[in-house]
Amino acid sequence: MSWLSILGDLSIWIILMPAITGLILFRRLDKDSKIIFVVVIFACIPQVLKAFMDGTWTLNTIYNVYTPIEFTVYWIFFRQKITSTSRKKMLDVMAVLFAVVSVYFIYNNYNNFGDKFLSEWVVWSDIFQVSGTGICLLEYYYSDESVINSAQPFFWFLIAIIGYASCTAVYFSLFHFIKNQNDFINLKAIHHIFNILLYVFFTIGFLK
């Protein structure tokens, strides 16, 4: 078994760590953690199934359905942290733009929705996630009463989302090229590493 295969397996099953941790500690989780726990639970479905039916029509469909669900939960996560009306409007505009993009992808792939994984749709979601974290950081920057540090779950969730979304946006923009070119197959390690870090940081956030 190659190092890339081992990393890939770890990338799949690592999601059980925050899922089990969040389930055990659910009653003690704060509001931010419970919202992120929802993301983890939804992500468990395609992530675990990937180990058994990778590349199938069913899994492609599940991943494509998961993309807007993930965006919606993250949008709720970011919006409940914002008190500024102007910055809330920025998040709302992002949601409208993503809805328009989603309609476009669904319309263009209506007859073959599960034939392929719509990586371009994920790229749009990742861009909005990075933008959402930026708006949240602006909120903290301009608020004298707001403090963010490593003792807070929110800190770890922001680090996880920024790292994962920014780096995998590049990966998914090249997804089909990387998938079909053996010379670039090792680039899959980028996604595996940041997927692992995402769920490790989520787990730390739950424990905090």
Coordinates of N, CA and C in Angstrom, one line a residue:
M1 N 0.9 -1.2 0.0 CA 0.0 0.0 0.0 C 0.9 1.2 0.0
S2 N 0.6 2.2 -0.9 CA 1.5 3.4 -1.1 C 1.1 4.4 0.0
W3 N 2.0 5.4 0.2 CA 1.8 6.4 1.2 C 0.6 7.2 0.8
L4 N 0.3 7.4 -0.5 CA -0.8 8.2 -0.9 C -2.1 7.5 -0.6
S5 N -2.1 6.1 -0.8 CA -3.3 5.3 -0.4 C -3.6 5.4 1.1
I6 N -2.5 5.3 1.9 CA -2.7 5.4 3.3 C -3.3 6.7 3.7
L7 N -2.7 7.8 3.1 CA -3.2 9.1 3.4 C -4.6 9.3 3.0
G8 N -5.0 8.7 1.8 CA -6.4 8.7 1.4 C -7.3 8.1 2.3
D9 N -6.9 6.9 2.8 CA -7.8 6.2 3.8 C -8.0 7.0 5.1
L10 N -6.9 7.6 5.5 CA -6.9 8.4 6.7 C -7.8 9.6 6.5
S11 N -7.8 10.2 5.3 CA -8.6 11.3 4.9 C -10.1 11.0 5.0
I12 N -10.4 9.8 4.7 CA -11.8 9.3 4.7 C -12.3 9.1 6.1
W13 N -11.6 8.3 6.9 CA -12.0 7.9 8.2 C -11.8 8.9 9.3
I14 N -11.0 9.9 9.0 CA -10.7 10.9 10.1 C -12.0 11.6 10.5
I15 N -13.0 11.6 9.6 CA -14.2 12.3 10.0 C -15.0 11.7 11.2
L16 N -14.7 10.4 11.4 CA -15.3 9.8 12.6 C -14.8 10.4 13.9
M17 N -13.7 11.0 13.9 CA -13.1 11.6 15.1 C -14.0 12.7 15.6
P18 N -14.2 13.8 14.8 CA -15.1 14.8 15.3 C -16.6 14.4 15.4
A19 N -17.0 13.4 14.6 CA -18.4 12.9 14.7 C -18.6 12.3 16.0
I20 N -17.7 11.4 16.4 CA -17.9 10.7 17.7 C -17.7 11.7 18.9
T21 N -16.7 12.5 18.8 CA -16.4 13.5 19.8 C -17.6 14.4 20.0
G22 N -18.1 14.9 18.9 CA -19.3 15.8 19.0 C -20.5 15.1 19.5
L23 N -20.7 13.9 19.2 CA -21.8 13.1 19.7 C -21.7 12.9 21.2
I24 N -20.6 12.6 21.7 CA -20.4 12.3 23.1 C -20.5 13.6 23.9
L25 N -20.0 14.7 23.4 CA -20.0 16.0 24.1 C -21.2 16.9 23.7
F26 N -22.1 16.4 22.9 CA -23.1 17.3 22.3 C -23.8 18.3 23.3
R27 N -24.2 17.8 24.4 CA -24.9 18.6 25.4 C -24.1 19.7 26.0
R28 N -22.8 19.6 25.9 CA -21.8 20.6 26.4 C -21.3 21.5 25.3
L29 N -21.7 21.2 24.1 CA -21.2 22.1 23.0 C -21.9 23.4 23.0
D30 N -21.1 24.5 22.6 CA -21.7 25.8 22.5 C -22.4 25.9 21.1
K31 N -23.0 27.0 20.8 CA -23.8 27.2 19.6 C -23.0 27.0 18.4
D32 N -21.8 27.6 18.3 CA -20.9 27.5 17.2 C -20.6 26.0 16.9
S33 N -20.3 25.3 18.0 CA -19.9 23.9 17.9 C -21.0 23.0 17.4
K34 N -22.2 23.3 17.8 CA -23.4 22.5 17.4 C -23.6 22.7 15.9
I35 N -23.4 23.9 15.4 CA -23.6 24.2 13.9 C -22.5 23.4 13.1
I36 N -21.3 23.5 13.6 CA -20.2 22.7 12.9 C -20.5 21.2 13.0
F37 N -21.0 20.8 14.1 CA -21.4 19.4 14.2 C -22.4 18.9 13.2
V38 N -23.3 19.8 12.8 CA -24.2 19.5 11.7 C -23.5 19.3 10.4
V39 N -22.5 20.2 10.2 CA -21.7 20.0 8.9 C -21.0 18.6 8.9
V40 N -20.4 18.3 10.1 CA -19.7 17.0 10.2 C -20.7 15.8 9.9
I41 N -21.9 15.9 10.5 CA -22.8 14.8 10.3 C -23.2 14.6 8.9
F42 N -23.5 15.8 8.2 CA -23.9 15.7 6.8 C -22.7 15.2 6.0
A43 N -21.5 15.6 6.3 CA -20.3 15.2 5.6 C -20.0 13.7 5.8
C44 N -20.4 13.2 6.9 CA -20.1 11.7 7.1 C -20.7 10.8 6.0
I45 N -21.9 11.3 5.5 CA -22.6 10.4 4.5 C -21.7 10.2 3.3
P46 N -21.4 11.3 2.5 CA -20.5 11.0 1.3 C -19.1 10.5 1.7
Q47 N -18.6 11.0 2.8 CA -17.2 10.7 3.1 C -17.0 9.2 3.4
V48 N -17.9 8.6 4.2 CA -17.8 7.2 4.5 C -18.2 6.3 3.3
L49 N -19.2 6.8 2.5 CA -19.6 6.0 1.4 C -18.5 6.0 0.3
K50 N -17.6 7.0 0.3 CA -16.5 7.1 -0.6 C -15.6 5.8 -0.6
A51 N -15.5 5.3 0.6 CA -14.6 4.1 0.8 C -15.2 2.9 0.1
F52 N -16.5 2.9 -0.2 CA -17.2 1.7 -0.7 C -17.7 1.9 -2.2
M53 N -18.0 3.1 -2.6 CA -18.5 3.3 -3.9 C -18.0 4.5 -4.6
D54 N -16.7 4.7 -4.5 CA -16.0 5.9 -5.1 C -16.2 5.9 -6.6
G55 N -16.6 7.1 -7.2 CA -16.7 7.2 -8.6 C -18.1 6.8 -9.2
T56 N -19.0 6.3 -8.3 CA -20.3 5.8 -8.8 C -21.3 7.0 -9.0
W57 N -22.3 6.7 -9.7 CA -23.4 7.7 -10.0 C -24.0 8.2 -8.6
T58 N -24.2 7.2 -7.8 CA -24.9 7.5 -6.5 C -24.0 8.4 -5.6
L59 N -22.7 8.1 -5.5 CA -21.8 9.0 -4.7 C -21.7 10.3 -5.3
N60 N -21.5 10.4 -6.6 CA -21.5 11.7 -7.3 C -22.7 12.6 -7.0
T61 N -23.9 11.9 -7.0 CA -25.1 12.7 -6.7 C -25.1 13.1 -5.3
I62 N -24.7 12.3 -4.4 CA -24.7 12.7 -2.9 C -23.7 13.8 -2.7
Y63 N -22.5 13.8 -3.3 CA -21.6 14.9 -3.2 C -22.1 16.2 -3.7
N64 N -22.8 16.1 -4.9 CA -23.4 17.3 -5.5 C -24.5 17.9 -4.7
V65 N -25.3 17.0 -4.0 CA -26.3 17.5 -3.1 C -25.7 18.1 -1.9
Y66 N -24.6 17.5 -1.4 CA -24.0 18.0 -0.2 C -23.4 19.4 -0.3
T67 N -22.9 19.8 -1.5 CA -22.3 21.1 -1.7 C -23.2 22.2 -1.2
P68 N -24.5 22.4 -1.7 CA -25.3 23.5 -1.3 C -25.7 23.3 0.2
I69 N -25.8 22.1 0.7 CA -26.1 21.9 2.1 C -25.0 22.4 3.0
E70 N -23.8 22.1 2.6 CA -22.6 22.6 3.4 C -22.6 24.1 3.3
F71 N -22.8 24.7 2.2 CA -22.7 26.2 2.1 C -23.8 26.8 3.0
T72 N -25.0 26.2 3.0 CA -26.1 26.8 3.8 C -25.7 26.8 5.3
V73 N -25.2 25.7 5.8 CA -24.9 25.5 7.2 C -23.7 26.5 7.5
Y74 N -22.7 26.6 6.7 CA -21.7 27.6 6.9 C -22.2 29.0 6.9
W75 N -23.1 29.3 6.0 CA -23.7 30.6 6.0 C -24.4 31.0 7.3
I76 N -25.1 30.0 7.8 CA -25.8 30.2 9.1 C -24.7 30.4 10.2
F77 N -23.7 29.6 10.1 CA -22.6 29.7 11.1 C -21.9 31.1 11.1
F78 N -21.6 31.6 9.9 CA -21.0 32.9 9.8 C -22.0 34.1 10.2
R79 N -23.2 33.9 9.8 CA -24.2 35.0 10.0 C -24.5 35.3 11.4
Q80 N -24.6 34.2 12.2 CA -25.0 34.3 13.6 C -23.8 34.9 14.4
K81 N -22.7 35.1 13.8 CA -21.5 35.7 14.5 C -21.5 37.2 14.2
I82 N -22.2 37.7 13.2 CA -22.2 39.0 12.7 C -23.3 39.9 13.4
T83 N -22.9 41.1 13.8 CA -23.9 42.0 14.4 C -24.1 43.2 13.5
S84 N -23.0 43.5 12.7 CA -23.1 44.7 11.8 C -24.1 44.4 10.7
T85 N -25.0 45.4 10.5 CA -26.0 45.3 9.4 C -25.3 45.2 8.0
S86 N -24.3 46.0 7.8 CA -23.6 46.1 6.5 C -22.9 44.7 6.2
R87 N -22.3 44.2 7.2 CA -21.6 42.9 7.0 C -22.6 41.7 6.8
K88 N -23.7 41.8 7.5 CA -24.8 40.8 7.3 C -25.3 40.9 5.9
K89 N -25.4 42.1 5.3 CA -25.9 42.2 4.0 C -24.8 41.6 3.0
M90 N -23.6 41.8 3.3 CA -22.5 41.2 2.5 C -22.7 39.7 2.4
L91 N -22.9 39.0 3.6 CA -23.1 37.6 3.6 C -24.4 37.2 2.9
D92 N -25.4 38.0 3.0 CA -26.7 37.7 2.2 C -26.5 37.8 0.7
V93 N -25.7 38.8 0.3 CA -25.4 38.9 -1.1 C -24.6 37.7 -1.6
M94 N -23.7 37.3 -0.8 CA -22.9 36.0 -1.1 C -23.9 34.9 -1.3
A95 N -24.9 34.8 -0.4 CA -25.8 33.7 -0.4 C -26.6 33.7 -1.7
V96 N -27.0 34.9 -2.1 CA -27.8 35.1 -3.3 C -27.0 34.7 -4.6
L97 N -25.7 35.2 -4.6 CA -24.8 34.8 -5.7 C -24.6 33.3 -5.8
F98 N -24.4 32.7 -4.6 CA -24.2 31.2 -4.6 C -25.5 30.5 -5.1
A99 N -26.7 31.1 -4.7 CA -27.9 30.5 -5.2 C -28.1 30.6 -6.7
V100 N -27.6 31.7 -7.3 CA -27.7 31.9 -8.7 C -26.7 30.9 -9.4
V101 N -25.5 30.8 -8.9 CA -24.5 29.8 -9.4 C -25.1 28.4 -9.3
S102 N -25.7 28.1 -8.2 CA -26.3 26.7 -8.0 C -27.4 26.4 -9.0
V103 N -28.2 27.4 -9.3 CA -29.3 27.2 -10.3 C -28.6 26.9 -11.6
Y104 N -27.6 27.6 -12.0 CA -26.8 27.5 -13.2 C -26.3 26.0 -13.3
F105 N -25.6 25.6 -12.3 CA -25.0 24.2 -12.3 C -26.1 23.1 -12.4
I106 N -27.2 23.3 -11.6 CA -28.3 22.3 -11.6 C -29.0 22.3 -13.0
Y107 N -29.2 23.5 -13.6 CA -29.8 23.5 -14.9 C -29.0 22.9 -16.0
N108 N -27.7 23.2 -16.0 CA -26.7 22.7 -17.0 C -26.5 21.2 -16.8
N109 N -26.7 20.6 -15.7 CA -26.4 19.2 -15.4 C -27.7 18.4 -15.0
Y110 N -28.8 19.0 -15.3 CA -30.1 18.4 -14.8 C -30.2 16.9 -15.3
N111 N -29.9 16.7 -16.5 CA -30.1 15.3 -17.1 C -28.9 14.3 -16.8
N112 N -27.8 14.9 -16.3 CA -26.7 14.0 -15.9 C -26.1 14.4 -14.6
F113 N -26.9 14.7 -13.6 CA -26.5 15.3 -12.4 C -25.5 14.4 -11.6
G114 N -25.7 13.1 -11.8 CA -24.8 12.2 -11.0 C -23.7 11.6 -11.9
D115 N -23.6 12.0 -13.1 CA -22.6 11.4 -14.0 C -21.2 11.9 -13.6
K116 N -21.1 13.0 -13.0 CA -19.8 13.5 -12.6 C -19.9 14.3 -11.3
F117 N -18.8 14.4 -10.6 CA -18.7 15.3 -9.4 C -18.5 16.7 -9.9
L118 N -19.4 17.6 -9.5 CA -19.3 19.0 -10.0 C -18.3 19.8 -9.1
S119 N -17.1 19.6 -9.4 CA -16.0 20.2 -8.6 C -16.0 21.7 -8.7
E120 N -16.5 22.2 -9.9 CA -16.6 23.7 -10.0 C -17.5 24.3 -9.0
W121 N -18.6 23.6 -8.7 CA -19.6 24.1 -7.7 C -18.9 24.2 -6.3
V122 N -18.1 23.2 -6.0 CA -17.4 23.2 -4.8 C -16.4 24.4 -4.7
V123 N -15.8 24.7 -5.8 CA -14.8 25.9 -5.8 C -15.6 27.1 -5.5
W124 N -16.8 27.3 -6.0 CA -17.6 28.5 -5.7 C -17.9 28.5 -4.2
S125 N -18.3 27.4 -3.6 CA -18.6 27.2 -2.2 C -17.3 27.6 -1.4
D126 N -16.2 27.1 -1.8 CA -14.9 27.3 -1.0 C -14.6 28.8 -1.0
I127 N -14.8 29.5 -2.2 CA -14.5 30.9 -2.3 C -15.4 31.7 -1.3
F128 N -16.7 31.3 -1.2 CA -17.6 32.0 -0.3 C -17.2 31.7 1.1
Q129 N -16.7 30.5 1.4 CA -16.3 30.2 2.8 C -15.2 31.0 3.2
V130 N -14.2 31.2 2.3 CA -13.0 32.0 2.6 C -13.5 33.5 2.9
S131 N -14.4 33.9 2.0 CA -15.0 35.3 2.1 C -15.7 35.4 3.4
G132 N -16.5 34.4 3.8 CA -17.2 34.4 5.1 C -16.3 34.6 6.3
T133 N -15.2 33.8 6.3 CA -14.3 33.9 7.4 C -13.6 35.3 7.4
G134 N -13.4 35.9 6.3 CA -12.8 37.3 6.2 C -13.8 38.3 6.8
I135 N -15.1 38.1 6.5 CA -16.1 39.0 7.1 C -16.2 38.9 8.6
C136 N -16.1 37.6 9.1 CA -16.1 37.4 10.5 C -14.9 38.0 11.2
L137 N -13.8 38.0 10.6 CA -12.6 38.6 11.1 C -12.7 40.1 11.1
L138 N -13.3 40.7 10.1 CA -13.6 42.1 10.1 C -14.5 42.5 11.3
E139 N -15.5 41.7 11.5 CA -16.4 41.9 12.6 C -15.6 42.0 14.0
Y140 N -14.7 41.1 14.2 CA -13.9 41.0 15.4 C -13.0 42.2 15.4
Y141 N -12.4 42.6 14.3 CA -11.5 43.7 14.2 C -12.1 45.0 14.6
Y142 N -13.3 45.2 14.1 CA -14.0 46.5 14.4 C -14.8 46.6 15.7
S143 N -14.9 45.4 16.4 CA -15.6 45.4 17.6 C -14.7 45.4 18.8
D144 N -14.8 46.4 19.7 CA -13.9 46.5 20.8 C -14.2 45.5 21.9
E145 N -15.4 44.9 21.9 CA -15.8 44.0 22.9 C -15.6 42.5 22.5
S146 N -15.3 42.3 21.2 CA -15.1 40.9 20.7 C -13.6 40.5 20.8
V147 N -13.4 39.3 21.4 CA -12.1 38.8 21.5 C -12.1 37.4 20.9
I148 N -11.1 37.0 20.2 CA -11.0 35.7 19.7 C -9.6 35.1 20.0
N149 N -9.6 34.0 20.6 CA -8.3 33.4 21.0 C -8.4 31.8 20.9
S150 N -7.3 31.2 21.2 CA -7.3 29.7 21.0 C -8.1 28.9 22.1
A151 N -8.6 29.6 23.1 CA -9.4 29.0 24.1 C -10.8 28.8 23.6
Q152 N -11.2 29.5 22.5 CA -12.5 29.4 22.0 C -12.7 28.4 20.9
P153 N -13.8 27.7 20.8 CA -14.0 26.7 19.7 C -14.0 27.5 18.3
F154 N -14.6 28.7 18.3 CA -14.7 29.4 17.1 C -13.3 29.7 16.4
F155 N -12.3 29.9 17.2 CA -11.0 30.1 16.7 C -10.5 28.9 15.9
W156 N -10.7 27.7 16.4 CA -10.3 26.5 15.7 C -11.1 26.2 14.5
F157 N -12.4 26.6 14.5 CA -13.3 26.4 13.4 C -12.9 27.3 12.2
L158 N -12.5 28.6 12.6 CA -12.0 29.5 11.6 C -10.8 29.0 10.9
I159 N -9.8 28.6 11.7 CA -8.5 28.1 11.2 C -8.8 26.9 10.2
A160 N -9.7 26.0 10.7 CA -10.0 24.8 9.8 C -10.6 25.2 8.5
I161 N -11.6 26.1 8.5 CA -12.3 26.5 7.3 C -11.4 27.3 6.4
I162 N -10.6 28.3 6.9 CA -9.7 29.0 6.1 C -8.7 28.1 5.4
G163 N -8.0 27.3 6.2 CA -7.0 26.4 5.6 C -7.6 25.5 4.5
Y164 N -8.7 24.8 4.8 CA -9.3 23.8 3.9 C -9.9 24.5 2.7
A165 N -10.7 25.5 2.9 CA -11.4 26.1 1.7 C -10.4 26.8 0.8
S166 N -9.4 27.5 1.3 CA -8.5 28.3 0.4 C -7.6 27.3 -0.4
C167 N -7.1 26.3 0.2 CA -6.2 25.3 -0.5 C -7.0 24.4 -1.4
T168 N -8.1 23.9 -1.0 CA -8.8 22.9 -1.8 C -9.6 23.6 -2.9
A169 N -9.8 24.9 -2.8 CA -10.4 25.7 -4.0 C -9.5 25.5 -5.2
V170 N -8.2 25.6 -5.0 CA -7.2 25.4 -6.1 C -7.3 24.0 -6.5
Y171 N -7.3 23.1 -5.6 CA -7.3 21.6 -6.0 C -8.5 21.3 -6.8
F172 N -9.7 21.7 -6.3 CA -10.9 21.3 -7.0 C -11.1 22.1 -8.4
S173 N -10.4 23.2 -8.5 CA -10.5 23.9 -9.8 C -9.7 23.1 -10.9
L174 N -8.8 22.2 -10.4 CA -8.0 21.4 -11.3 C -8.4 19.9 -11.2
F175 N -9.5 19.6 -10.5 CA -9.9 18.3 -10.1 C -9.9 17.3 -11.2
H176 N -10.6 17.6 -12.3 CA -10.8 16.6 -13.4 C -9.4 16.4 -14.2
F177 N -8.6 17.5 -14.2 CA -7.3 17.4 -14.8 C -6.4 16.5 -14.0
I178 N -6.4 16.7 -12.7 CA -5.5 15.9 -11.8 C -6.0 14.4 -11.9
K179 N -7.3 14.2 -11.9 CA -7.9 12.9 -11.9 C -7.5 12.1 -13.1
N180 N -7.3 12.7 -14.3 CA -7.1 12.1 -15.5 C -5.6 12.1 -15.9
Q181 N -4.7 12.7 -15.1 CA -3.3 12.8 -15.5 C -2.5 12.1 -14.4
N182 N -1.9 10.9 -14.7 CA -1.2 10.2 -13.8 C 0.1 10.9 -13.2
D183 N 0.6 11.8 -14.1 CA 1.8 12.6 -13.7 C 1.5 13.5 -12.5
F184 N 0.2 13.9 -12.3 CA -0.2 14.8 -11.3 C -1.0 14.2 -10.1
I185 N -1.0 12.8 -10.1 CA -1.8 12.1 -9.2 C -1.4 12.4 -7.7
N186 N -0.1 12.7 -7.5 CA 0.3 13.0 -6.1 C -0.2 14.2 -5.6
L187 N -0.8 15.1 -6.4 CA -1.4 16.3 -5.9 C -2.7 16.0 -5.1
K188 N -3.2 14.8 -5.2 CA -4.3 14.4 -4.4 C -3.9 14.5 -2.9
A189 N -2.7 14.5 -2.6 CA -2.2 14.6 -1.2 C -2.6 15.9 -0.6
I190 N -2.7 16.9 -1.5 CA -3.0 18.3 -1.0 C -4.4 18.2 -0.3
H191 N -5.4 17.6 -1.0 CA -6.7 17.5 -0.5 C -6.8 16.6 0.7
H192 N -6.1 15.5 0.7 CA -6.0 14.6 1.8 C -5.5 15.3 3.1
I193 N -4.4 16.0 3.0 CA -3.8 16.6 4.1 C -4.8 17.7 4.7
F194 N -5.3 18.5 3.9 CA -6.2 19.6 4.4 C -7.5 19.0 4.8
N195 N -8.0 17.9 4.3 CA -9.2 17.3 4.8 C -9.0 16.7 6.2
I196 N -7.8 16.1 6.4 CA -7.4 15.6 7.7 C -7.3 16.7 8.7
L197 N -6.7 17.8 8.3 CA -6.5 19.0 9.2 C -7.9 19.6 9.6
L198 N -8.8 19.6 8.6 CA -10.1 20.2 8.8 C -10.8 19.5 10.0
Y199 N -10.8 18.2 10.0 CA -11.5 17.4 11.0 C -10.7 17.3 12.3
V200 N -9.4 17.4 12.2 CA -8.6 17.5 13.5 C -8.9 18.8 14.2
F201 N -9.0 19.9 13.5 CA -9.3 21.2 14.1 C -10.7 21.3 14.6
F202 N -11.6 20.6 13.8 CA -13.0 20.6 14.3 C -13.1 19.9 15.6
T203 N -12.3 18.7 15.7 CA -12.3 18.0 17.0 C -11.8 18.8 18.1
I204 N -10.7 19.5 17.9 CA -10.1 20.4 18.9 C -11.1 21.4 19.4
G205 N -11.9 22.0 18.4 CA -12.9 23.0 18.7 C -14.0 22.4 19.6
F206 N -14.4 21.2 19.3 CA -15.4 20.5 20.2 C -14.9 20.3 21.6
L207 N -13.6 19.9 21.7 CA -13.0 19.7 23.0 C -12.8 21.0 23.8
K208 N -12.6 22.1 23.1 CA -12.5 23.4 23.7 C -13.8 23.8 24.3

